[in-house]
Short mmCIF file of C-alpha atoms in Angstrom, two decimals:
data_model
loop_
_atom_site.label_atom_id
_atom_site.label_comp_id
_atom_site.label_asym_id
_atom_site.label_seq_id
_atom_site.Cartn_x
_atom_site.Cartn_y
_atom_site.Cartn_z
CA MET S 146 31.17 7.81 45.96
CA SER S 147 28.82 8.60 43.30
CA PHE S 148 31.86 9.02 41.27
CA ARG S 149 33.82 6.47 41.58
CA LYS S 150 30.72 4.21 40.62
CA ASN S 151 30.20 5.77 37.41
CA PHE S 152 34.04 5.98 36.92
CA VAL S 153 34.43 2.39 37.35
CA GLY S 154 31.72 1.35 35.56
CA ALA S 155 32.40 3.68 32.37
CA SER S 156 36.00 1.72 32.14
CA ILE S 157 34.20 -1.84 32.32
CA ALA S 158 31.89 -0.83 30.00
CA ALA S 159 34.84 0.70 27.91
CA ALA S 160 36.80 -2.51 28.43
CA LEU S 161 34.18 -4.57 27.14
CA LEU S 162 34.14 -2.67 23.85
CA ALA S 163 37.74 -3.31 23.49
CA LEU S 164 37.11 -7.27 23.49
CA LEU S 165 33.95 -7.18 21.01
CA PRO S 166 35.20 -7.82 17.05
CA ALA S 167 35.52 -4.82 15.14
CA SER S 168 32.68 -4.82 12.50
CA PRO S 169 33.97 -6.57 9.02
CA ALA S 170 34.38 -3.92 6.17
CA LEU S 171 30.85 -4.32 3.52
CA ALA S 172 32.21 -7.81 0.92
CA GLY S 173 31.44 -6.57 -2.45
CA VAL S 174 28.86 -8.85 -5.13
CA VAL S 175 30.12 -9.76 -8.49
CA VAL S 176 27.50 -8.07 -10.85
CA ALA S 177 29.12 -9.46 -13.72
CA ALA S 178 31.99 -11.09 -15.92
CA SER S 179 32.58 -11.92 -18.59
CA GLY S 180 36.32 -12.98 -20.01
CA PRO S 181 38.16 -16.91 -18.75
CA SER S 182 37.82 -15.82 -15.22
CA ALA S 183 33.48 -15.58 -15.03
CA LYS S 184 33.78 -19.15 -13.79
CA THR S 185 35.42 -18.17 -11.42
CA TYR S 186 33.69 -15.44 -9.71
CA PRO S 187 30.30 -15.97 -10.89
CA VAL S 188 27.27 -13.05 -10.54
CA GLY S 189 26.51 -12.71 -7.17
CA ARG S 190 29.94 -14.20 -5.07
CA LYS S 191 30.55 -11.91 -2.33
CA ILE S 192 34.08 -10.60 -2.32
CA GLY S 193 35.39 -9.08 0.75
CA PRO S 194 37.76 -5.36 0.94
CA THR S 195 41.33 -7.50 1.08
CA ASP S 196 40.24 -10.42 -1.16
CA LYS S 197 42.90 -10.81 -4.13
CA ILE S 198 40.83 -10.99 -7.05
CA VAL S 199 43.12 -12.66 -9.99
CA LEU S 200 41.88 -11.76 -13.15
CA GLN S 201 43.05 -13.10 -17.62
CA ALA S 202 43.87 -11.12 -20.44
CA GLY S 203 40.46 -11.03 -21.51
CA ASP S 204 38.24 -10.54 -18.63
CA THR S 205 36.37 -8.20 -17.17
CA LEU S 206 34.51 -7.43 -13.48
CA THR S 207 32.13 -5.68 -12.32
CA VAL S 208 31.38 -5.66 -8.74
CA LEU S 209 29.49 -3.56 -6.24
CA ASP S 210 30.32 -2.67 -3.16
CA GLU S 211 30.07 0.24 -0.23
CA LYS S 212 31.71 2.80 -2.60
CA GLY S 213 30.33 2.12 -5.65
CA THR S 214 30.84 -0.15 -8.85
CA ARG S 215 34.82 -0.71 -10.12
CA VAL S 216 34.87 -2.17 -13.33
CA LEU S 217 38.33 -4.80 -13.41
CA ARG S 218 39.55 -5.41 -16.51
CA GLY S 219 42.47 -7.17 -18.09
CA ALA S 220 45.37 -9.81 -16.75
CA GLY S 221 46.51 -8.65 -12.56
CA SER S 222 46.15 -9.11 -9.26
CA TYR S 223 42.98 -6.54 -7.64
CA THR S 224 41.80 -5.58 -4.52
CA LEU S 225 38.74 -4.05 -3.41
CA ALA S 226 40.53 -1.24 -0.93
CA THR S 227 43.08 -0.38 -3.23
CA GLN S 228 40.55 1.17 -5.96
CA THR S 229 39.89 4.81 -5.29
CA GLY S 230 36.57 6.28 -5.94
CA ALA S 231 33.94 9.27 -5.07
CA ASP S 232 32.12 8.39 -2.59
CA LYS S 233 28.21 7.64 -4.21
CA SER S 234 25.73 7.29 -1.63
CA ASN S 235 24.12 9.81 -2.68
CA THR S 236 23.29 8.39 -6.11
CA PHE S 237 22.55 5.14 -4.09
CA ALA S 238 19.71 6.91 -1.92
CA LEU S 239 18.67 9.30 -4.60
CA LEU S 240 17.67 5.88 -6.85
CA THR S 241 15.92 4.05 -4.22
CA ARG S 242 13.86 6.92 -2.70
CA GLN S 243 10.36 6.07 -2.13
CA ARG S 244 8.02 9.15 -2.72
CA SER S 245 4.89 8.84 -2.28
CA ALA S 246 2.43 9.08 -5.73
CA GLN S 247 0.40 11.37 -4.73
CA ARG S 248 2.60 13.67 -4.43
CA MET S 249 4.67 13.28 -7.04
CA ARG S 250 4.07 15.21 -10.62
CA THR S 251 3.59 13.68 -13.46
CA GLY S 252 5.79 15.89 -15.55
CA ALA S 253 8.31 16.21 -13.06
CA VAL S 254 11.25 14.02 -14.15
CA ARG S 255 11.70 15.00 -18.59
CA ASP S 256 13.90 13.85 -20.86
CA SER S 257 16.86 16.66 -20.86
CA ASN S 258 19.85 14.16 -22.21
CA THR S 259 20.74 13.08 -25.83
CA GLY S 260 22.33 10.08 -25.16
CA PRO S 261 20.32 6.86 -24.02
CA VAL S 262 17.69 7.27 -20.96
CA THR S 263 17.28 5.27 -17.87
CA ARG S 264 15.13 5.51 -15.50
CA PRO S 265 16.38 7.63 -12.38
CA ASN S 266 14.03 5.80 -9.58
CA LEU S 267 14.81 2.36 -9.42
CA TRP S 268 11.41 1.39 -8.72
CA TYR S 269 9.71 2.86 -11.53
CA VAL S 270 8.32 -0.07 -13.60
CA ASP S 271 9.75 0.62 -17.52
CA VAL S 272 7.10 -0.28 -20.16
CA ARG S 273 9.60 -1.55 -22.07
CA GLN S 274 11.11 -4.68 -20.14
CA ALA S 275 9.68 -7.76 -19.45
CA GLY S 276 10.44 -10.73 -16.58
CA PRO S 277 11.06 -10.18 -12.86
CA MET S 278 10.46 -6.08 -11.44
CA CYS S 279 11.25 -5.77 -7.35
CA LEU S 280 9.23 -3.45 -5.81
CA ALA S 281 9.84 -1.44 -2.05
CA ASP S 282 6.58 -0.14 -2.02
CA PRO S 283 3.58 -2.38 -3.74
CA THR S 284 0.93 0.49 -2.17
CA GLU S 285 3.00 3.71 -4.52
CA VAL S 286 3.47 2.42 -8.09
CA ARG S 287 4.32 4.44 -11.18
CA LEU S 288 4.86 3.50 -14.92
CA TRP S 289 8.07 4.95 -16.75
CA ARG S 290 8.49 5.65 -19.97
CA PRO S 291 12.35 7.15 -21.85
CA ALA S 292 10.15 9.69 -23.66
CA THR S 293 8.70 12.54 -22.81
CA ALA S 294 6.75 13.16 -26.57
CA GLY S 295 3.43 12.22 -27.16
CA GLU S 296 0.86 10.65 -25.67
CA GLN S 297 0.71 7.00 -25.18
CA LEU S 298 -1.94 4.36 -24.12
CA TYR S 299 -1.11 1.09 -22.06
CA ALA S 300 -3.32 -1.85 -21.25
CA ILE S 301 -2.50 -3.61 -18.46
CA GLY S 302 -3.66 -7.10 -17.98
CA VAL S 303 -3.67 -10.85 -16.55
CA GLY S 304 -2.92 -12.20 -20.61
CA PRO S 305 -3.26 -10.85 -23.99
CA SER S 306 -6.93 -10.20 -24.36
CA GLN S 307 -7.43 -10.09 -20.47
CA VAL S 308 -7.38 -5.97 -19.83
CA ALA S 309 -7.62 -5.08 -16.02
CA SER S 310 -6.64 -1.40 -16.04
CA ARG S 311 -5.53 1.57 -19.20
CA ALA S 312 -2.53 3.50 -18.01
CA SER S 313 -2.39 7.19 -20.01
CA PHE S 314 0.69 9.45 -20.46
CA GLY S 315 0.18 12.72 -21.59
CA ASP S 316 2.60 14.78 -23.82
CA GLY S 317 5.44 16.30 -21.56
CA ASP S 318 5.04 12.94 -18.79
CA MET S 319 7.47 10.28 -18.51
CA LEU S 320 5.54 8.89 -15.97
CA THR S 321 2.27 8.29 -14.78
CA VAL S 322 0.51 6.50 -12.06
CA TRP S 323 -0.66 2.33 -11.20
CA ASP S 324 -4.11 1.56 -11.14
CA LEU S 325 -3.95 -0.44 -8.50
CA SER S 326 -7.34 -0.58 -7.88
CA GLN S 327 -8.28 -2.04 -11.54
CA ALA S 328 -4.11 -3.81 -10.89
CA PRO S 329 -4.00 -4.67 -7.32
CA ILE S 330 0.36 -5.82 -7.36
CA THR S 331 1.04 -8.80 -4.67
CA ASP S 332 4.15 -10.86 -4.48
CA GLY S 333 4.27 -12.76 -7.90
CA ALA S 334 1.81 -11.03 -9.42
CA LYS S 335 1.89 -11.27 -13.22
CA TYR S 336 0.73 -8.39 -15.41
CA VAL S 337 1.11 -8.48 -19.35
CA ILE S 338 1.96 -3.89 -20.38
CA ALA S 339 0.73 -3.91 -23.72
CA GLY S 340 1.24 -0.49 -26.15
CA GLY S 341 2.98 2.60 -26.85
CA ASP S 342 3.73 1.10 -30.48
CA GLY S 343 5.95 -2.12 -29.09
CA LYS S 344 5.13 -5.41 -28.15
CA PRO S 345 3.28 -6.54 -24.64
CA ASN S 346 5.89 -7.41 -21.93
CA GLU S 347 5.02 -9.29 -19.05
CA ILE S 348 6.27 -8.46 -15.75
CA THR S 349 5.91 -11.01 -12.47
CA PHE S 350 6.47 -8.40 -8.96
CA ARG S 351 8.09 -9.41 -6.47
CA VAL S 352 8.13 -7.26 -3.29
CA LEU S 353 11.10 -6.89 -1.12
CA ASP S 354 10.16 -6.91 2.10
CA PRO S 355 12.77 -6.22 4.06
CA VAL S 356 14.24 -3.27 1.26
CA PRO S 357 17.85 -3.94 1.94
CA GLU S 358 19.65 -1.11 2.88
CA ASP S 359 23.03 -0.67 1.23
CA ALA S 360 23.71 -0.85 -2.29
CA GLU S 361 25.49 -4.44 -2.42
CA ALA S 362 22.95 -6.14 -0.59
CA LEU S 363 20.66 -4.42 -2.37
CA ALA S 364 22.53 -5.84 -5.71
CA ALA S 365 22.48 -9.67 -4.27
CA THR S 366 18.33 -9.22 -3.51
CA LEU S 367 17.63 -8.20 -7.19
CA ILE S 368 20.33 -11.15 -7.80
CA GLU S 369 18.64 -13.65 -5.85
CA MET S 370 15.16 -12.04 -7.65
CA GLY S 371 16.47 -11.96 -10.80
CA CYS S 372 15.46 -8.24 -11.15
CA ASN S 373 18.29 -8.47 -13.71
CA ALA S 374 17.02 -4.96 -15.75
CA GLN S 375 17.19 -2.95 -12.08
CA LEU S 376 20.58 -4.10 -11.50
CA ASP S 377 21.64 -3.26 -14.46
CA VAL S 378 20.29 0.33 -13.43
CA LEU S 379 22.00 0.15 -9.92
CA SER S 380 25.01 -0.66 -11.24
CA SER S 381 25.77 2.09 -13.94
CA ALA S 382 24.48 4.20 -11.89
CA MET S 383 26.84 3.64 -9.23
CA ILE S 384 30.09 3.61 -11.60
CA ALA S 385 32.91 4.64 -9.09
CA SER S 386 34.82 7.63 -10.58
CA GLU S 387 37.97 8.24 -9.64
CA GLU S 388 38.65 11.18 -7.06
#
């Protein structure tokens, strides 16, 4: 009797599951567009995997989906489902990994490339860039510079002449810790970073709560928050190479 009840129960559960609609594939999001069709496919537009994308001569459309960043160029009809590429989930996981500042050596990231250097983690604060900066965790903040040679001192203030804190990079270091005890960060907080022989840059912090767990949702959030520099880092790192 017990076996019969379990069997009937399992059969009913299976039948109910079969009636549920299948989970739709995640949509891609436009992260860059240029050319005649840019108005049709503005940054932030969602595109389903089987949606037809019609481009004209001179068009370039960059779409970020679950497979990575897709760059479509020139006249033609495209769908994301037919654009093959290597899985970029590991790249996304590394780029968005959150690690404790106390467990992070400031010299752990080295400039070993001969080409342009970009921050290896989306949540590092680039000392060169102004504008909105999205954070996953405002209690673990690190400044990043794109070089390792020489010592550099930066002033962090609430205005051009109101210094709240200082941050020092040692020779060989690309990372240093932001002193939250002197310059606390909340959603909407604004700070000016000056030093390193560069112009002062004002940053407005946006704290993400919750933090999107997939690339296309995070891209859409970065667009909504105006964190365009981080969007560029994300889309560049997620470029899908052909399989």
